[in-house]
Amino acid sequence: MTTPPAPKKDPMKSFRGIMAGTLILEAIVVALALPVVANLGGGVASGTGYLVLGLIVAFIVTCGLLKRPWAVWIIALLHVVMIASWVLMTALGVIGVLFTLVWAYLLWLRRDVAKRMAEGRLPSQQS
């Protein structure tokens, strides 16, 4: 009897975890904007309040879609919406710019890992 080969580690699986954690962190930070909306933005029942609540839900739902190849485009669209909301609430636009920079760095890292994986230079690929 031979033992089955050990399953190969998928480096992109860990990246999906990092991306999900970043989305949850982003949802928390956007949720912290709710008191600002309540005091300065016309209340939570205003258009700005609904925008913030919609973004929070969208970030959480996107966590479940990270296995899909088009999930990155949804994340990019959410950030475009956040930056465009600068007109309604400056704080939300600033959060959008900051997290866009974080996502740009994460996607650069993901591209680097994919390149190293294709070349066989990852530590998990070494025998």
JSON list of C-alpha atoms in Angstrom, two decimals:
[
{"chain": "A", "resi": 1, "resn": "MET", "atom": "CA", "xyz": [0.00, 0.00, 0.00]},
{"chain": "A", "resi": 2, "resn": "THR", "atom": "CA", "xyz": [1.26, 3.40, -0.89]},
{"chain": "A", "resi": 3, "resn": "THR", "atom": "CA", "xyz": [0.25, 6.57, 0.82]},
{"chain": "A", "resi": 4, "resn": "PRO", "atom": "CA", "xyz": [-1.43, 9.22, -1.28]},
{"chain": "A", "resi": 5, "resn": "PRO", "atom": "CA", "xyz": [0.70, 12.22, -2.14]},
{"chain": "A", "resi": 6, "resn": "ALA", "atom": "CA", "xyz": [0.46, 15.20, 0.16]},
{"chain": "A", "resi": 7, "resn": "PRO", "atom": "CA", "xyz": [-1.82, 17.89, -1.21]},
{"chain": "A", "resi": 8, "resn": "LYS", "atom": "CA", "xyz": [-0.05, 20.85, -2.74]},
{"chain": "A", "resi": 9, "resn": "LYS", "atom": "CA", "xyz": [-0.37, 24.13, -0.93]},
{"chain": "A", "resi": 10, "resn": "ASP", "atom": "CA", "xyz": [-2.22, 26.82, -2.83]},
{"chain": "A", "resi": 11, "resn": "PRO", "atom": "CA", "xyz": [-0.60, 30.22, -2.19]},
{"chain": "A", "resi": 12, "resn": "MET", "atom": "CA", "xyz": [-3.57, 31.98, -3.71]},
{"chain": "A", "resi": 13, "resn": "LYS", "atom": "CA", "xyz": [-5.82, 30.49, -1.03]},
{"chain": "A", "resi": 14, "resn": "SER", "atom": "CA", "xyz": [-3.90, 32.44, 1.58]},
{"chain": "A", "resi": 15, "resn": "PHE", "atom": "CA", "xyz": [-4.25, 35.56, -0.56]},
{"chain": "A", "resi": 16, "resn": "ARG", "atom": "CA", "xyz": [-8.01, 35.10, -0.60]},
{"chain": "A", "resi": 17, "resn": "GLY", "atom": "CA", "xyz": [-7.85, 35.06, 3.19]},
{"chain": "A", "resi": 18, "resn": "ILE", "atom": "CA", "xyz": [-5.88, 38.29, 3.23]},
{"chain": "A", "resi": 19, "resn": "MET", "atom": "CA", "xyz": [-8.33, 39.84, 0.78]},
{"chain": "A", "resi": 20, "resn": "ALA", "atom": "CA", "xyz": [-11.32, 38.72, 2.88]},
{"chain": "A", "resi": 21, "resn": "GLY", "atom": "CA", "xyz": [-9.70, 40.14, 6.01]},
{"chain": "A", "resi": 22, "resn": "THR", "atom": "CA", "xyz": [-9.10, 43.44, 4.22]},
{"chain": "A", "resi": 23, "resn": "LEU", "atom": "CA", "xyz": [-12.72, 43.58, 3.07]},
{"chain": "A", "resi": 24, "resn": "ILE", "atom": "CA", "xyz": [-13.97, 42.95, 6.62]},
{"chain": "A", "resi": 25, "resn": "LEU", "atom": "CA", "xyz": [-11.60, 45.60, 7.97]},
{"chain": "A", "resi": 26, "resn": "GLU", "atom": "CA", "xyz": [-12.87, 47.98, 5.32]},
{"chain": "A", "resi": 27, "resn": "ALA", "atom": "CA", "xyz": [-16.48, 47.22, 6.27]},
{"chain": "A", "resi": 28, "resn": "ILE", "atom": "CA", "xyz": [-15.65, 48.02, 9.91]},
{"chain": "A", "resi": 29, "resn": "VAL", "atom": "CA", "xyz": [-13.94, 51.29, 8.99]},
{"chain": "A", "resi": 30, "resn": "VAL", "atom": "CA", "xyz": [-16.85, 52.33, 6.77]},
{"chain": "A", "resi": 31, "resn": "ALA", "atom": "CA", "xyz": [-19.26, 51.37, 9.58]},
{"chain": "A", "resi": 32, "resn": "LEU", "atom": "CA", "xyz": [-17.37, 53.75, 11.84]},
{"chain": "A", "resi": 33, "resn": "ALA", "atom": "CA", "xyz": [-18.46, 56.51, 9.46]},
{"chain": "A", "resi": 34, "resn": "LEU", "atom": "CA", "xyz": [-22.10, 55.95, 10.46]},
{"chain": "A", "resi": 35, "resn": "PRO", "atom": "CA", "xyz": [-21.91, 58.25, 13.52]},
{"chain": "A", "resi": 36, "resn": "VAL", "atom": "CA", "xyz": [-20.45, 60.96, 11.30]},
{"chain": "A", "resi": 37, "resn": "VAL", "atom": "CA", "xyz": [-23.33, 60.49, 8.86]},
{"chain": "A", "resi": 38, "resn": "ALA", "atom": "CA", "xyz": [-25.80, 60.59, 11.74]},
{"chain": "A", "resi": 39, "resn": "ASN", "atom": "CA", "xyz": [-24.43, 63.91, 13.01]},
{"chain": "A", "resi": 40, "resn": "LEU", "atom": "CA", "xyz": [-23.22, 65.69, 9.89]},
{"chain": "A", "resi": 41, "resn": "GLY", "atom": "CA", "xyz": [-24.56, 63.91, 6.84]},
{"chain": "A", "resi": 42, "resn": "GLY", "atom": "CA", "xyz": [-28.30, 64.31, 7.30]},
{"chain": "A", "resi": 43, "resn": "GLY", "atom": "CA", "xyz": [-28.87, 61.19, 9.39]},
{"chain": "A", "resi": 44, "resn": "VAL", "atom": "CA", "xyz": [-28.64, 57.49, 8.76]},
{"chain": "A", "resi": 45, "resn": "ALA", "atom": "CA", "xyz": [-32.01, 57.53, 6.96]},
{"chain": "A", "resi": 46, "resn": "SER", "atom": "CA", "xyz": [-30.62, 59.91, 4.34]},
{"chain": "A", "resi": 47, "resn": "GLY", "atom": "CA", "xyz": [-29.10, 59.01, 0.98]},
{"chain": "A", "resi": 48, "resn": "THR", "atom": "CA", "xyz": [-25.61, 59.17, 2.46]},
{"chain": "A", "resi": 49, "resn": "GLY", "atom": "CA", "xyz": [-26.63, 56.82, 5.26]},
{"chain": "A", "resi": 50, "resn": "TYR", "atom": "CA", "xyz": [-28.05, 54.32, 2.79]},
{"chain": "A", "resi": 51, "resn": "LEU", "atom": "CA", "xyz": [-24.88, 54.58, 0.72]},
{"chain": "A", "resi": 52, "resn": "VAL", "atom": "CA", "xyz": [-22.73, 53.76, 3.76]},
{"chain": "A", "resi": 53, "resn": "LEU", "atom": "CA", "xyz": [-24.99, 50.85, 4.75]},
{"chain": "A", "resi": 54, "resn": "GLY", "atom": "CA", "xyz": [-24.96, 49.56, 1.17]},
{"chain": "A", "resi": 55, "resn": "LEU", "atom": "CA", "xyz": [-21.16, 49.70, 1.06]},
{"chain": "A", "resi": 56, "resn": "ILE", "atom": "CA", "xyz": [-20.90, 47.79, 4.33]},
{"chain": "A", "resi": 57, "resn": "VAL", "atom": "CA", "xyz": [-23.18, 45.04, 3.04]},
{"chain": "A", "resi": 58, "resn": "ALA", "atom": "CA", "xyz": [-21.38, 44.97, -0.32]},
{"chain": "A", "resi": 59, "resn": "PHE", "atom": "CA", "xyz": [-17.97, 44.52, 1.32]},
{"chain": "A", "resi": 60, "resn": "ILE", "atom": "CA", "xyz": [-19.23, 41.65, 3.45]},
{"chain": "A", "resi": 61, "resn": "VAL", "atom": "CA", "xyz": [-20.99, 39.95, 0.52]},
{"chain": "A", "resi": 62, "resn": "THR", "atom": "CA", "xyz": [-17.88, 40.33, -1.65]},
{"chain": "A", "resi": 63, "resn": "CYS", "atom": "CA", "xyz": [-15.95, 38.22, 0.87]},
{"chain": "A", "resi": 64, "resn": "GLY", "atom": "CA", "xyz": [-17.98, 35.23, -0.30]},
{"chain": "A", "resi": 65, "resn": "LEU", "atom": "CA", "xyz": [-17.20, 35.93, -3.94]},
{"chain": "A", "resi": 66, "resn": "LEU", "atom": "CA", "xyz": [-13.41, 36.03, -3.74]},
{"chain": "A", "resi": 67, "resn": "LYS", "atom": "CA", "xyz": [-12.98, 32.66, -5.47]},
{"chain": "A", "resi": 68, "resn": "ARG", "atom": "CA", "xyz": [-14.49, 34.12, -8.60]},
{"chain": "A", "resi": 69, "resn": "PRO", "atom": "CA", "xyz": [-12.06, 35.70, -11.08]},
{"chain": "A", "resi": 70, "resn": "TRP", "atom": "CA", "xyz": [-14.25, 38.79, -11.43]},
{"chain": "A", "resi": 71, "resn": "ALA", "atom": "CA", "xyz": [-14.32, 39.56, -7.69]},
{"chain": "A", "resi": 72, "resn": "VAL", "atom": "CA", "xyz": [-11.42, 41.98, -8.05]},
{"chain": "A", "resi": 73, "resn": "TRP", "atom": "CA", "xyz": [-13.50, 44.01, -10.51]},
{"chain": "A", "resi": 74, "resn": "ILE", "atom": "CA", "xyz": [-16.32, 44.23, -7.96]},
{"chain": "A", "resi": 75, "resn": "ILE", "atom": "CA", "xyz": [-13.84, 45.43, -5.35]},
{"chain": "A", "resi": 76, "resn": "ALA", "atom": "CA", "xyz": [-12.52, 48.04, -7.79]},
{"chain": "A", "resi": 77, "resn": "LEU", "atom": "CA", "xyz": [-16.08, 49.19, -8.53]},
{"chain": "A", "resi": 78, "resn": "LEU", "atom": "CA", "xyz": [-16.82, 49.54, -4.82]},
{"chain": "A", "resi": 79, "resn": "HIS", "atom": "CA", "xyz": [-13.74, 51.73, -4.45]},
{"chain": "A", "resi": 80, "resn": "VAL", "atom": "CA", "xyz": [-14.76, 53.89, -7.40]},
{"chain": "A", "resi": 81, "resn": "VAL", "atom": "CA", "xyz": [-18.13, 54.39, -5.68]},
{"chain": "A", "resi": 82, "resn": "MET", "atom": "CA", "xyz": [-16.39, 55.27, -2.41]},
{"chain": "A", "resi": 83, "resn": "ILE", "atom": "CA", "xyz": [-14.09, 57.80, -4.07]},
{"chain": "A", "resi": 84, "resn": "ALA", "atom": "CA", "xyz": [-17.01, 59.28, -6.02]},
{"chain": "A", "resi": 85, "resn": "SER", "atom": "CA", "xyz": [-18.91, 59.68, -2.74]},
{"chain": "A", "resi": 86, "resn": "TRP", "atom": "CA", "xyz": [-16.37, 62.35, -1.83]},
{"chain": "A", "resi": 87, "resn": "VAL", "atom": "CA", "xyz": [-18.99, 64.79, -3.09]},
{"chain": "A", "resi": 88, "resn": "LEU", "atom": "CA", "xyz": [-21.51, 63.61, -0.47]},
{"chain": "A", "resi": 89, "resn": "MET", "atom": "CA", "xyz": [-19.15, 63.02, 2.43]},
{"chain": "A", "resi": 90, "resn": "THR", "atom": "CA", "xyz": [-15.45, 63.86, 2.35]},
{"chain": "A", "resi": 91, "resn": "ALA", "atom": "CA", "xyz": [-14.54, 61.29, 5.01]},
{"chain": "A", "resi": 92, "resn": "LEU", "atom": "CA", "xyz": [-15.92, 58.45, 2.91]},
{"chain": "A", "resi": 93, "resn": "GLY", "atom": "CA", "xyz": [-13.94, 59.61, -0.11]},
{"chain": "A", "resi": 94, "resn": "VAL", "atom": "CA", "xyz": [-10.73, 59.76, 1.94]},
{"chain": "A", "resi": 95, "resn": "ILE", "atom": "CA", "xyz": [-11.37, 56.23, 3.23]},
{"chain": "A", "resi": 96, "resn": "GLY", "atom": "CA", "xyz": [-11.89, 55.15, -0.38]},
{"chain": "A", "resi": 97, "resn": "VAL", "atom": "CA", "xyz": [-8.56, 56.63, -1.47]},
{"chain": "A", "resi": 98, "resn": "LEU", "atom": "CA", "xyz": [-6.67, 55.05, 1.43]},
{"chain": "A", "resi": 99, "resn": "PHE", "atom": "CA", "xyz": [-8.13, 51.60, 0.87]},
{"chain": "A", "resi": 100, "resn": "THR", "atom": "CA", "xyz": [-7.59, 51.90, -2.88]},
{"chain": "A", "resi": 101, "resn": "LEU", "atom": "CA", "xyz": [-3.89, 52.30, -2.13]},
{"chain": "A", "resi": 102, "resn": "VAL", "atom": "CA", "xyz": [-4.02, 49.24, 0.15]},
{"chain": "A", "resi": 103, "resn": "TRP", "atom": "CA", "xyz": [-5.71, 47.20, -2.59]},
{"chain": "A", "resi": 104, "resn": "ALA", "atom": "CA", "xyz": [-3.21, 48.36, -5.19]},
{"chain": "A", "resi": 105, "resn": "TYR", "atom": "CA", "xyz": [-0.42, 47.03, -2.97]},
{"chain": "A", "resi": 106, "resn": "LEU", "atom": "CA", "xyz": [-2.26, 43.74, -2.35]},
{"chain": "A", "resi": 107, "resn": "LEU", "atom": "CA", "xyz": [-2.84, 43.20, -6.05]},
{"chain": "A", "resi": 108, "resn": "TRP", "atom": "CA", "xyz": [0.81, 43.96, -6.78]},
{"chain": "A", "resi": 109, "resn": "LEU", "atom": "CA", "xyz": [1.79, 41.33, -4.18]},
{"chain": "A", "resi": 110, "resn": "ARG", "atom": "CA", "xyz": [-0.65, 38.84, -5.71]},
{"chain": "A", "resi": 111, "resn": "ARG", "atom": "CA", "xyz": [0.87, 39.41, -9.15]},
{"chain": "A", "resi": 112, "resn": "ASP", "atom": "CA", "xyz": [4.35, 38.88, -7.72]},
{"chain": "A", "resi": 113, "resn": "VAL", "atom": "CA", "xyz": [3.35, 35.62, -6.03]},
{"chain": "A", "resi": 114, "resn": "ALA", "atom": "CA", "xyz": [1.70, 34.38, -9.24]},
{"chain": "A", "resi": 115, "resn": "LYS", "atom": "CA", "xyz": [4.86, 35.21, -11.19]},
{"chain": "A", "resi": 116, "resn": "ARG", "atom": "CA", "xyz": [7.08, 33.43, -8.66]},
{"chain": "A", "resi": 117, "resn": "MET", "atom": "CA", "xyz": [4.67, 30.48, -8.61]},
{"chain": "A", "resi": 118, "resn": "ALA", "atom": "CA", "xyz": [4.88, 30.18, -12.41]},
{"chain": "A", "resi": 119, "resn": "GLU", "atom": "CA", "xyz": [8.68, 30.22, -12.19]},
{"chain": "A", "resi": 120, "resn": "GLY", "atom": "CA", "xyz": [8.68, 27.59, -9.42]},
{"chain": "A", "resi": 121, "resn": "ARG", "atom": "CA", "xyz": [10.47, 29.86, -6.94]},
{"chain": "A", "resi": 122, "resn": "LEU", "atom": "CA", "xyz": [8.05, 29.69, -4.01]},
{"chain": "A", "resi": 123, "resn": "PRO", "atom": "CA", "xyz": [9.29, 27.93, -0.86]},
{"chain": "A", "resi": 124, "resn": "SER", "atom": "CA", "xyz": [6.32, 25.55, -0.96]},
{"chain": "A", "resi": 125, "resn": "GLN", "atom": "CA", "xyz": [7.42, 24.41, -4.44]},
{"chain": "A", "resi": 126, "resn": "GLN", "atom": "CA", "xyz": [10.93, 23.48, -3.35]},
{"chain": "A", "resi": 127, "resn": "SER", "atom": "CA", "xyz": [11.62, 19.80, -2.81]}
]
